[in-house]
């Protein structure tokens, strides 16, 4: 259902408020550069710091600006099932293509609890679901067995896997079928994930280098592994630099270096990228050819 380079969009702020004009420009630039779909209000979008009104304004702005040119996968996850349902229902009526639903964080549900959570979402709203597994942030890990059970739910159409366990691509394919849409959640593992059967990546780096990431996705889709490896090597330092400090501080700094209309402002508890992180970002941007010395 989804494929290619899919940025987990940052949410621009200016003077403490959502910067809608900058976000519209970011969405337009992404589409122009070949992005395959858009994800507003994910972790990289600082969704935990957004009020409900802001959350929905970001979703609305993304959908209205994209205007049907690419799919919009709205971040709707919560560790409260009722809140996730509320977000999904809003995103559906706003015109989102699907909902990105992260594993419930902090609560640490059992695998049966995970199944019950996602079944409750599917029963309450028929918006397609992309299941997001990122145990490094949530602590709760959606096992491969559970993911394959979730894939039996008709509205569960894809997974974004950021477990770091590449064996899961094969395990998911074996248990959920070759047509189950598997997206990488780790930029630095995008290449091996694609080799094993993945069809794209929900990416942080694509915020900053959308054309290079789109070209990389196209090389993978055409099984041009030599070309994909060359682009992977070109982007690798940037993948690492995006996490040289708490995300999305480095990504927002990088965007401010690429576009003079973008502010690097973040919200607490995230703080601006450190000096060391900024140096790493600058060097990686130059190495990738995104900016000139």
PDB file of C-alpha atoms in Angstrom:
ATOM      1  CA  UNK A   1       0.000   0.000   0.000  1.00  0.00           C
ATOM      2  CA  UNK A   2       2.949   2.318   0.710  1.00  0.00           C
ATOM      3  CA  UNK A   3       6.488   2.375  -0.615  1.00  0.00           C
ATOM      4  CA  UNK A   4       9.525   4.518  -1.215  1.00  0.00           C
ATOM      5  CA  UNK A   5      10.941   7.368   0.807  1.00  0.00           C
ATOM      6  CA  UNK A   6       8.453   8.513   3.449  1.00  0.00           C
ATOM      7  CA  UNK A   7       9.634  11.296   5.778  1.00  0.00           C
ATOM      8  CA  UNK A   8       8.513  11.310   9.383  1.00  0.00           C
ATOM      9  CA  UNK A   9       7.971  15.034   9.144  1.00  0.00           C
ATOM     10  CA  UNK A  10       9.321  17.457  11.708  1.00  0.00           C
ATOM     11  CA  UNK A  11       6.838  19.975  13.089  1.00  0.00           C
ATOM     12  CA  UNK A  12       8.226  23.502  12.637  1.00  0.00           C
ATOM     13  CA  UNK A  13       7.779  25.929  15.528  1.00  0.00           C
ATOM     14  CA  UNK A  14       8.337  29.653  15.663  1.00  0.00           C
ATOM     15  CA  UNK A  15       8.106  31.640  18.901  1.00  0.00           C
ATOM     16  CA  UNK A  16       6.575  28.638  20.621  1.00  0.00           C
ATOM     17  CA  UNK A  17       3.747  28.066  18.138  1.00  0.00           C
ATOM     18  CA  UNK A  18       3.205  25.750  15.169  1.00  0.00           C
ATOM     19  CA  UNK A  19       4.665  27.446  12.087  1.00  0.00           C
ATOM     20  CA  UNK A  20       2.027  26.510   9.506  1.00  0.00           C
ATOM     21  CA  UNK A  21       3.574  28.512   6.610  1.00  0.00           C
ATOM     22  CA  UNK A  22       6.930  26.739   7.068  1.00  0.00           C
ATOM     23  CA  UNK A  23       5.192  23.365   7.303  1.00  0.00           C
ATOM     24  CA  UNK A  24       3.349  23.996   4.043  1.00  0.00           C
ATOM     25  CA  UNK A  25       6.642  24.879   2.352  1.00  0.00           C
ATOM     26  CA  UNK A  26       8.218  21.728   3.777  1.00  0.00           C
ATOM     27  CA  UNK A  27       5.391  19.561   2.417  1.00  0.00           C
ATOM     28  CA  UNK A  28       5.581  21.199  -1.018  1.00  0.00           C
ATOM     29  CA  UNK A  29       9.345  20.705  -1.133  1.00  0.00           C
ATOM     30  CA  UNK A  30       9.014  17.079  -0.113  1.00  0.00           C
ATOM     31  CA  UNK A  31       6.497  16.320  -2.856  1.00  0.00           C
ATOM     32  CA  UNK A  32       8.586  18.176  -5.453  1.00  0.00           C
ATOM     33  CA  UNK A  33      11.638  16.116  -4.458  1.00  0.00           C
ATOM     34  CA  UNK A  34       9.954  12.757  -5.064  1.00  0.00           C
ATOM     35  CA  UNK A  35       8.746  11.757  -1.607  1.00  0.00           C
ATOM     36  CA  UNK A  36       6.386   8.758  -1.712  1.00  0.00           C
ATOM     37  CA  UNK A  37       4.143   9.604   1.254  1.00  0.00           C
ATOM     38  CA  UNK A  38       4.095  11.893   4.290  1.00  0.00           C
ATOM     39  CA  UNK A  39       3.904  11.179   8.029  1.00  0.00           C
ATOM     40  CA  UNK A  40       2.834  14.130  10.191  1.00  0.00           C
ATOM     41  CA  UNK A  41       2.675  13.867  13.996  1.00  0.00           C
ATOM     42  CA  UNK A  42       5.088  10.998  14.454  1.00  0.00           C
ATOM     43  CA  UNK A  43       7.867  10.953  17.041  1.00  0.00           C
ATOM     44  CA  UNK A  44      10.047  13.155  14.816  1.00  0.00           C
ATOM     45  CA  UNK A  45       7.116  15.584  14.700  1.00  0.00           C
ATOM     46  CA  UNK A  46       7.360  15.986  18.492  1.00  0.00           C
ATOM     47  CA  UNK A  47       3.818  14.672  18.840  1.00  0.00           C
ATOM     48  CA  UNK A  48       4.126  14.138  22.623  1.00  0.00           C
ATOM     49  CA  UNK A  49       4.427  17.921  23.033  1.00  0.00           C
ATOM     50  CA  UNK A  50       1.461  18.831  20.801  1.00  0.00           C
ATOM     51  CA  UNK A  51      -1.931  19.704  22.255  1.00  0.00           C
ATOM     52  CA  UNK A  52      -4.921  17.966  20.667  1.00  0.00           C
ATOM     53  CA  UNK A  53      -5.723  21.157  18.760  1.00  0.00           C
ATOM     54  CA  UNK A  54      -2.151  21.457  17.478  1.00  0.00           C
ATOM     55  CA  UNK A  55      -2.015  17.761  16.612  1.00  0.00           C
ATOM     56  CA  UNK A  56      -5.102  18.110  14.454  1.00  0.00           C
ATOM     57  CA  UNK A  57      -3.925  21.383  12.922  1.00  0.00           C
ATOM     58  CA  UNK A  58      -0.706  19.678  11.786  1.00  0.00           C
ATOM     59  CA  UNK A  59      -2.666  16.779  10.278  1.00  0.00           C
ATOM     60  CA  UNK A  60      -5.094  19.162   8.555  1.00  0.00           C
ATOM     61  CA  UNK A  61      -2.295  21.308   7.156  1.00  0.00           C
ATOM     62  CA  UNK A  62      -0.438  18.283   5.782  1.00  0.00           C
ATOM     63  CA  UNK A  63      -3.535  16.814   4.120  1.00  0.00           C
ATOM     64  CA  UNK A  64      -4.672  20.138   2.672  1.00  0.00           C
ATOM     65  CA  UNK A  65      -1.211  20.955   1.304  1.00  0.00           C
ATOM     66  CA  UNK A  66      -0.601  17.494  -0.130  1.00  0.00           C
ATOM     67  CA  UNK A  67      -4.010  17.746  -1.834  1.00  0.00           C
ATOM     68  CA  UNK A  68      -4.083  14.077  -2.762  1.00  0.00           C
ATOM     69  CA  UNK A  69      -0.736  14.076  -4.577  1.00  0.00           C
ATOM     70  CA  UNK A  70       0.808  11.611  -2.107  1.00  0.00           C
ATOM     71  CA  UNK A  71      -0.670   9.525   0.717  1.00  0.00           C
ATOM     72  CA  UNK A  72      -0.718  10.992   4.229  1.00  0.00           C
ATOM     73  CA  UNK A  73      -0.114   8.561   7.100  1.00  0.00           C
ATOM     74  CA  UNK A  74      -1.187  10.506  10.175  1.00  0.00           C
ATOM     75  CA  UNK A  75       0.455   9.795  13.497  1.00  0.00           C
ATOM     76  CA  UNK A  76      -2.378   8.680  15.787  1.00  0.00           C
ATOM     77  CA  UNK A  77      -0.686   6.497  18.383  1.00  0.00           C
ATOM     78  CA  UNK A  78      -1.085   6.784  22.132  1.00  0.00           C
ATOM     79  CA  UNK A  79      -0.556   4.655  25.213  1.00  0.00           C
ATOM     80  CA  UNK A  80      -4.239   5.321  25.915  1.00  0.00           C
ATOM     81  CA  UNK A  81      -6.448   3.292  23.576  1.00  0.00           C
ATOM     82  CA  UNK A  82      -9.311   5.789  23.788  1.00  0.00           C
ATOM     83  CA  UNK A  83      -7.020   8.658  22.768  1.00  0.00           C
ATOM     84  CA  UNK A  84      -5.654   6.676  19.818  1.00  0.00           C
ATOM     85  CA  UNK A  85      -9.238   6.024  18.686  1.00  0.00           C
ATOM     86  CA  UNK A  86     -10.004   9.742  18.960  1.00  0.00           C
ATOM     87  CA  UNK A  87      -6.954  10.582  16.854  1.00  0.00           C
ATOM     88  CA  UNK A  88      -7.832   7.944  14.241  1.00  0.00           C
ATOM     89  CA  UNK A  89     -11.401   9.154  13.891  1.00  0.00           C
ATOM     90  CA  UNK A  90     -10.203  12.721  13.445  1.00  0.00           C
ATOM     91  CA  UNK A  91      -7.573  11.732  10.882  1.00  0.00           C
ATOM     92  CA  UNK A  92     -10.115   9.706   8.925  1.00  0.00           C
ATOM     93  CA  UNK A  93     -12.631  12.525   8.662  1.00  0.00           C
ATOM     94  CA  UNK A  94      -9.804  14.914   7.738  1.00  0.00           C
ATOM     95  CA  UNK A  95      -8.902  12.707   4.765  1.00  0.00           C
ATOM     96  CA  UNK A  96      -5.805  10.826   5.910  1.00  0.00           C
ATOM     97  CA  UNK A  97      -4.863   7.711   3.939  1.00  0.00           C
ATOM     98  CA  UNK A  98      -3.843   5.734   7.026  1.00  0.00           C
ATOM     99  CA  UNK A  99      -2.864   6.022  10.675  1.00  0.00           C
ATOM    100  CA  UNK A 100       0.588   5.333  12.104  1.00  0.00           C
ATOM    101  CA  UNK A 101       0.012   3.630  15.450  1.00  0.00           C
ATOM    102  CA  UNK A 102       2.961   3.151  17.772  1.00  0.00           C
ATOM    103  CA  UNK A 103       3.028   0.325  20.301  1.00  0.00           C
ATOM    104  CA  UNK A 104       1.605   1.608  23.600  1.00  0.00           C
ATOM    105  CA  UNK A 105       4.514   3.124  25.489  1.00  0.00           C
ATOM    106  CA  UNK A 106       5.159   3.305  29.242  1.00  0.00           C
ATOM    107  CA  UNK A 107       2.251   0.974  30.111  1.00  0.00           C
ATOM    108  CA  UNK A 108       4.274  -2.077  28.987  1.00  0.00           C
ATOM    109  CA  UNK A 109       1.326  -4.215  27.851  1.00  0.00           C
ATOM    110  CA  UNK A 110       1.687  -7.956  27.288  1.00  0.00           C
ATOM    111  CA  UNK A 111       1.547  -9.377  23.770  1.00  0.00           C
ATOM    112  CA  UNK A 112      -2.137 -10.158  24.377  1.00  0.00           C
ATOM    113  CA  UNK A 113      -2.566  -6.564  25.495  1.00  0.00           C
ATOM    114  CA  UNK A 114      -0.999  -5.393  22.240  1.00  0.00           C
ATOM    115  CA  UNK A 115      -3.441  -7.512  20.272  1.00  0.00           C
ATOM    116  CA  UNK A 116      -6.375  -6.207  22.287  1.00  0.00           C
ATOM    117  CA  UNK A 117      -5.243  -2.590  21.774  1.00  0.00           C
ATOM    118  CA  UNK A 118      -4.988  -2.844  18.002  1.00  0.00           C
ATOM    119  CA  UNK A 119      -8.194  -4.881  17.710  1.00  0.00           C
ATOM    120  CA  UNK A 120     -10.021  -2.174  19.663  1.00  0.00           C
ATOM    121  CA  UNK A 121      -8.687   0.469  17.264  1.00  0.00           C
ATOM    122  CA  UNK A 122      -9.728  -1.560  14.221  1.00  0.00           C
ATOM    123  CA  UNK A 123     -13.182  -2.162  15.669  1.00  0.00           C
ATOM    124  CA  UNK A 124     -13.677   1.536  16.414  1.00  0.00           C
ATOM    125  CA  UNK A 125     -12.398   2.953  13.106  1.00  0.00           C
ATOM    126  CA  UNK A 126     -11.729   1.376   9.712  1.00  0.00           C
ATOM    127  CA  UNK A 127      -8.891   3.750   8.764  1.00  0.00           C
ATOM    128  CA  UNK A 128      -5.949   1.602   7.563  1.00  0.00           C
ATOM    129  CA  UNK A 129      -3.303   1.091  10.238  1.00  0.00           C
ATOM    130  CA  UNK A 130       0.495   1.070   9.971  1.00  0.00           C
ATOM    131  CA  UNK A 131       1.768  -0.653  13.120  1.00  0.00           C
ATOM    132  CA  UNK A 132       4.898   1.034  14.461  1.00  0.00           C
ATOM    133  CA  UNK A 133       7.253  -1.071  16.561  1.00  0.00           C
ATOM    134  CA  UNK A 134      10.045   0.903  18.226  1.00  0.00           C
ATOM    135  CA  UNK A 135      10.982  -0.863  21.476  1.00  0.00           C
ATOM    136  CA  UNK A 136      13.890   1.484  22.084  1.00  0.00           C
ATOM    137  CA  UNK A 137      11.349   4.222  22.780  1.00  0.00           C
ATOM    138  CA  UNK A 138       8.310   2.300  23.993  1.00  0.00           C
ATOM    139  CA  UNK A 139      10.050  -0.488  25.986  1.00  0.00           C
ATOM    140  CA  UNK A 140       7.194  -2.769  24.854  1.00  0.00           C
ATOM    141  CA  UNK A 141       8.272  -4.859  21.855  1.00  0.00           C
ATOM    142  CA  UNK A 142       5.709  -6.220  19.400  1.00  0.00           C
ATOM    143  CA  UNK A 143       6.999  -9.726  18.748  1.00  0.00           C
ATOM    144  CA  UNK A 144       7.138 -11.128  15.222  1.00  0.00           C
ATOM    145  CA  UNK A 145       4.445 -13.636  16.178  1.00  0.00           C
ATOM    146  CA  UNK A 146       2.170 -10.848  17.409  1.00  0.00           C
ATOM    147  CA  UNK A 147       2.839  -8.756  14.307  1.00  0.00           C
ATOM    148  CA  UNK A 148       1.749 -11.663  12.117  1.00  0.00           C
ATOM    149  CA  UNK A 149      -1.450 -11.967  14.149  1.00  0.00           C
ATOM    150  CA  UNK A 150      -2.050  -8.242  13.765  1.00  0.00           C
ATOM    151  CA  UNK A 151      -1.641  -8.604   9.998  1.00  0.00           C
ATOM    152  CA  UNK A 152      -4.735 -10.816  10.037  1.00  0.00           C
ATOM    153  CA  UNK A 153      -6.806  -7.741  10.960  1.00  0.00           C
ATOM    154  CA  UNK A 154      -8.164  -6.425   7.668  1.00  0.00           C
ATOM    155  CA  UNK A 155      -7.348  -2.784   8.386  1.00  0.00           C
ATOM    156  CA  UNK A 156      -3.750  -3.496   9.455  1.00  0.00           C
ATOM    157  CA  UNK A 157      -1.954  -2.939   6.165  1.00  0.00           C
ATOM    158  CA  UNK A 158       1.697  -2.305   7.041  1.00  0.00           C
ATOM    159  CA  UNK A 159       4.369  -2.176   9.676  1.00  0.00           C
ATOM    160  CA  UNK A 160       7.104   0.321  10.406  1.00  0.00           C
ATOM    161  CA  UNK A 161       9.775  -1.723  12.145  1.00  0.00           C
ATOM    162  CA  UNK A 162      12.432   0.049  14.193  1.00  0.00           C
ATOM    163  CA  UNK A 163      13.366  -2.934  16.330  1.00  0.00           C
ATOM    164  CA  UNK A 164      16.790  -3.150  14.696  1.00  0.00           C
ATOM    165  CA  UNK A 165      16.229  -6.885  14.253  1.00  0.00           C
ATOM    166  CA  UNK A 166      16.532  -7.530  10.528  1.00  0.00           C
ATOM    167  CA  UNK A 167      15.441 -11.142  10.948  1.00  0.00           C
ATOM    168  CA  UNK A 168      11.953  -9.800  11.537  1.00  0.00           C
ATOM    169  CA  UNK A 169      11.578  -8.873   7.878  1.00  0.00           C
ATOM    170  CA  UNK A 170      11.805 -12.543   6.954  1.00  0.00           C
ATOM    171  CA  UNK A 171       9.694 -13.618   9.933  1.00  0.00           C
ATOM    172  CA  UNK A 172       6.957 -11.148   9.047  1.00  0.00           C
ATOM    173  CA  UNK A 173       7.042 -12.184   5.396  1.00  0.00           C
ATOM    174  CA  UNK A 174       6.762 -15.844   6.350  1.00  0.00           C
ATOM    175  CA  UNK A 175       3.927 -15.296   8.812  1.00  0.00           C
ATOM    176  CA  UNK A 176       1.999 -12.417   7.252  1.00  0.00           C
ATOM    177  CA  UNK A 177       2.614 -13.075   3.559  1.00  0.00           C
ATOM    178  CA  UNK A 178       4.764 -11.484   0.894  1.00  0.00           C
ATOM    179  CA  UNK A 179       2.163  -8.780   0.230  1.00  0.00           C
ATOM    180  CA  UNK A 180       2.246  -7.417   3.799  1.00  0.00           C
ATOM    181  CA  UNK A 181       3.808  -3.953   3.498  1.00  0.00           C
ATOM    182  CA  UNK A 182       7.038  -3.736   5.465  1.00  0.00           C
ATOM    183  CA  UNK A 183       8.675  -0.346   6.011  1.00  0.00           C
ATOM    184  CA  UNK A 184      11.974   0.241   7.763  1.00  0.00           C
ATOM    185  CA  UNK A 185      12.002   2.568  10.742  1.00  0.00           C
ATOM    186  CA  UNK A 186      15.788   2.892  10.727  1.00  0.00           C
ATOM    187  CA  UNK A 187      17.505   4.905   8.008  1.00  0.00           C
ATOM    188  CA  UNK A 188      20.854   3.210   8.555  1.00  0.00           C
ATOM    189  CA  UNK A 189      19.248  -0.246   8.067  1.00  0.00           C
ATOM    190  CA  UNK A 190      17.104   0.734   5.091  1.00  0.00           C
ATOM    191  CA  UNK A 191      19.376  -1.029   2.576  1.00  0.00           C
ATOM    192  CA  UNK A 192      19.490  -4.479   4.224  1.00  0.00           C
ATOM    193  CA  UNK A 193      15.801  -4.168   5.113  1.00  0.00           C
ATOM    194  CA  UNK A 194      15.056  -3.631   1.403  1.00  0.00           C
ATOM    195  CA  UNK A 195      17.233  -6.548   0.350  1.00  0.00           C
ATOM    196  CA  UNK A 196      15.221  -8.786   2.681  1.00  0.00           C
ATOM    197  CA  UNK A 197      11.870  -7.657   1.288  1.00  0.00           C
ATOM    198  CA  UNK A 198      11.099  -4.216   2.671  1.00  0.00           C
ATOM    199  CA  UNK A 199       9.483  -1.720   0.313  1.00  0.00           C
ATOM    200  CA  UNK A 200      10.448   1.621   1.838  1.00  0.00           C
ATOM    201  CA  UNK A 201      11.360   3.593   4.919  1.00  0.00           C
ATOM    202  CA  UNK A 202       9.617   6.042   7.221  1.00  0.00           C
ATOM    203  CA  UNK A 203      12.689   8.188   7.453  1.00  0.00           C
ATOM    204  CA  UNK A 204      14.196  11.006   9.494  1.00  0.00           C
ATOM    205  CA  UNK A 205      16.932  11.738   6.951  1.00  0.00           C
ATOM    206  CA  UNK A 206      14.327  12.255   4.209  1.00  0.00           C
ATOM    207  CA  UNK A 207      13.306  15.467   5.954  1.00  0.00           C
ATOM    208  CA  UNK A 208      16.670  16.905   4.992  1.00  0.00           C
ATOM    209  CA  UNK A 209      17.696  15.051   1.824  1.00  0.00           C
ATOM    210  CA  UNK A 210      14.415  14.039   0.169  1.00  0.00           C
ATOM    211  CA  UNK A 211      15.740  13.749  -3.375  1.00  0.00           C
ATOM    212  CA  UNK A 212      18.657  11.523  -2.392  1.00  0.00           C
ATOM    213  CA  UNK A 213      16.360   9.346  -0.291  1.00  0.00           C
ATOM    214  CA  UNK A 214      13.829   9.106  -3.130  1.00  0.00           C
ATOM    215  CA  UNK A 215      16.618   8.134  -5.541  1.00  0.00           C
ATOM    216  CA  UNK A 216      17.830   5.521  -3.052  1.00  0.00           C
ATOM    217  CA  UNK A 217      14.298   4.101  -2.735  1.00  0.00           C
ATOM    218  CA  UNK A 218      13.995   3.934  -6.529  1.00  0.00           C
ATOM    219  CA  UNK A 219      17.304   2.070  -6.796  1.00  0.00           C
ATOM    220  CA  UNK A 220      16.112  -0.470  -4.226  1.00  0.00           C
ATOM    221  CA  UNK A 221      12.752  -0.893  -5.977  1.00  0.00           C
ATOM    222  CA  UNK A 222      14.507  -1.665  -9.260  1.00  0.00           C
ATOM    223  CA  UNK A 223      17.006  -4.039  -7.577  1.00  0.00           C
ATOM    224  CA  UNK A 224      19.872  -1.735  -8.551  1.00  0.00           C
ATOM    225  CA  UNK A 225      21.873  -2.775  -5.512  1.00  0.00           C
ATOM    226  CA  UNK A 226      25.117  -1.249  -6.793  1.00  0.00           C
ATOM    227  CA  UNK A 227      23.457   2.141  -7.169  1.00  0.00           C
ATOM    228  CA  UNK A 228      21.630   1.732  -3.868  1.00  0.00           C
ATOM    229  CA  UNK A 229      24.889   0.920  -2.065  1.00  0.00           C
ATOM    230  CA  UNK A 230      26.563   4.029  -3.495  1.00  0.00           C
ATOM    231  CA  UNK A 231      23.689   6.212  -2.285  1.00  0.00           C
ATOM    232  CA  UNK A 232      23.640   4.436   1.082  1.00  0.00           C
ATOM    233  CA  UNK A 233      27.320   5.237   1.540  1.00  0.00           C
ATOM    234  CA  UNK A 234      26.724   8.849   0.533  1.00  0.00           C
ATOM    235  CA  UNK A 235      23.879   9.202   3.044  1.00  0.00           C
ATOM    236  CA  UNK A 236      25.265   7.114   5.889  1.00  0.00           C
ATOM    237  CA  UNK A 237      26.972   9.938   7.809  1.00  0.00           C
ATOM    238  CA  UNK A 238      23.757  11.952   7.564  1.00  0.00           C
ATOM    239  CA  UNK A 239      21.722   8.999   8.897  1.00  0.00           C
ATOM    240  CA  UNK A 240      24.027   8.893  11.894  1.00  0.00           C
ATOM    241  CA  UNK A 241      24.113  12.666  12.354  1.00  0.00           C
ATOM    242  CA  UNK A 242      20.328  12.791  12.636  1.00  0.00           C
ATOM    243  CA  UNK A 243      20.730  10.980  15.950  1.00  0.00           C
ATOM    244  CA  UNK A 244      23.922  12.670  17.157  1.00  0.00           C
ATOM    245  CA  UNK A 245      21.669  14.358  19.720  1.00  0.00           C
ATOM    246  CA  UNK A 246      18.072  13.864  20.870  1.00  0.00           C
ATOM    247  CA  UNK A 247      15.829  13.772  17.805  1.00  0.00           C
ATOM    248  CA  UNK A 248      14.571  15.912  16.145  1.00  0.00           C
ATOM    249  CA  UNK A 249      17.094  18.526  17.296  1.00  0.00           C
ATOM    250  CA  UNK A 250      19.711  17.564  14.670  1.00  0.00           C
ATOM    251  CA  UNK A 251      17.118  17.225  11.881  1.00  0.00           C
ATOM    252  CA  UNK A 252      15.674  20.650  12.608  1.00  0.00           C
ATOM    253  CA  UNK A 253      19.137  22.181  12.698  1.00  0.00           C
ATOM    254  CA  UNK A 254      19.940  20.499   9.373  1.00  0.00           C
ATOM    255  CA  UNK A 255      16.764  21.893   7.793  1.00  0.00           C
ATOM    256  CA  UNK A 256      17.691  25.375   9.017  1.00  0.00           C
ATOM    257  CA  UNK A 257      21.000  24.973   7.164  1.00  0.00           C
ATOM    258  CA  UNK A 258      19.211  23.888   3.982  1.00  0.00           C
ATOM    259  CA  UNK A 259      16.354  26.443   4.066  1.00  0.00           C
ATOM    260  CA  UNK A 260      16.525  29.990   5.422  1.00  0.00           C
ATOM    261  CA  UNK A 261      12.770  29.896   6.115  1.00  0.00           C
ATOM    262  CA  UNK A 262      13.036  27.003   8.565  1.00  0.00           C
ATOM    263  CA  UNK A 263      13.635  27.595  12.288  1.00  0.00           C
ATOM    264  CA  UNK A 264      15.515  24.952  14.318  1.00  0.00           C
ATOM    265  CA  UNK A 265      13.234  25.599  17.304  1.00  0.00           C
ATOM    266  CA  UNK A 266      12.243  22.547  19.370  1.00  0.00           C
ATOM    267  CA  UNK A 267      10.076  22.026  22.445  1.00  0.00           C
ATOM    268  CA  UNK A 268      11.137  20.828  25.860  1.00  0.00           C
ATOM    269  CA  UNK A 269      12.145  18.264  26.912  1.00  0.00           C
ATOM    270  CA  UNK A 270      14.029  18.269  23.579  1.00  0.00           C
ATOM    271  CA  UNK A 271      16.686  20.965  23.469  1.00  0.00           C
ATOM    272  CA  UNK A 272      18.543  22.413  20.458  1.00  0.00           C
ATOM    273  CA  UNK A 273      21.298  20.336  18.916  1.00  0.00           C
ATOM    274  CA  UNK A 274      24.604  20.656  20.760  1.00  0.00           C
ATOM    275  CA  UNK A 275      27.705  22.160  19.200  1.00  0.00           C
ATOM    276  CA  UNK A 276      29.151  18.696  18.614  1.00  0.00           C
ATOM    277  CA  UNK A 277      25.923  17.562  16.967  1.00  0.00           C
ATOM    278  CA  UNK A 278      25.830  20.653  14.748  1.00  0.00           C
ATOM    279  CA  UNK A 279      29.381  19.960  13.606  1.00  0.00           C
ATOM    280  CA  UNK A 280      28.435  16.381  12.760  1.00  0.00           C
ATOM    281  CA  UNK A 281      25.359  17.539  10.847  1.00  0.00           C
ATOM    282  CA  UNK A 282      27.295  20.163   8.909  1.00  0.00           C
ATOM    283  CA  UNK A 283      29.983  17.657   7.914  1.00  0.00           C
ATOM    284  CA  UNK A 284      27.389  15.083   6.871  1.00  0.00           C
ATOM    285  CA  UNK A 285      25.420  17.607   4.818  1.00  0.00           C
ATOM    286  CA  UNK A 286      28.597  18.494   2.925  1.00  0.00           C
ATOM    287  CA  UNK A 287      29.591  14.837   2.479  1.00  0.00           C
ATOM    288  CA  UNK A 288      26.173  14.035   1.025  1.00  0.00           C
ATOM    289  CA  UNK A 289      26.332  17.059  -1.279  1.00  0.00           C
ATOM    290  CA  UNK A 290      23.210  18.632   0.273  1.00  0.00           C
ATOM    291  CA  UNK A 291      25.057  21.877   1.018  1.00  0.00           C
ATOM    292  CA  UNK A 292      28.307  23.315  -0.264  1.00  0.00           C
ATOM    293  CA  UNK A 293      31.286  24.296   1.893  1.00  0.00           C
TER     294      UNK A 293
END
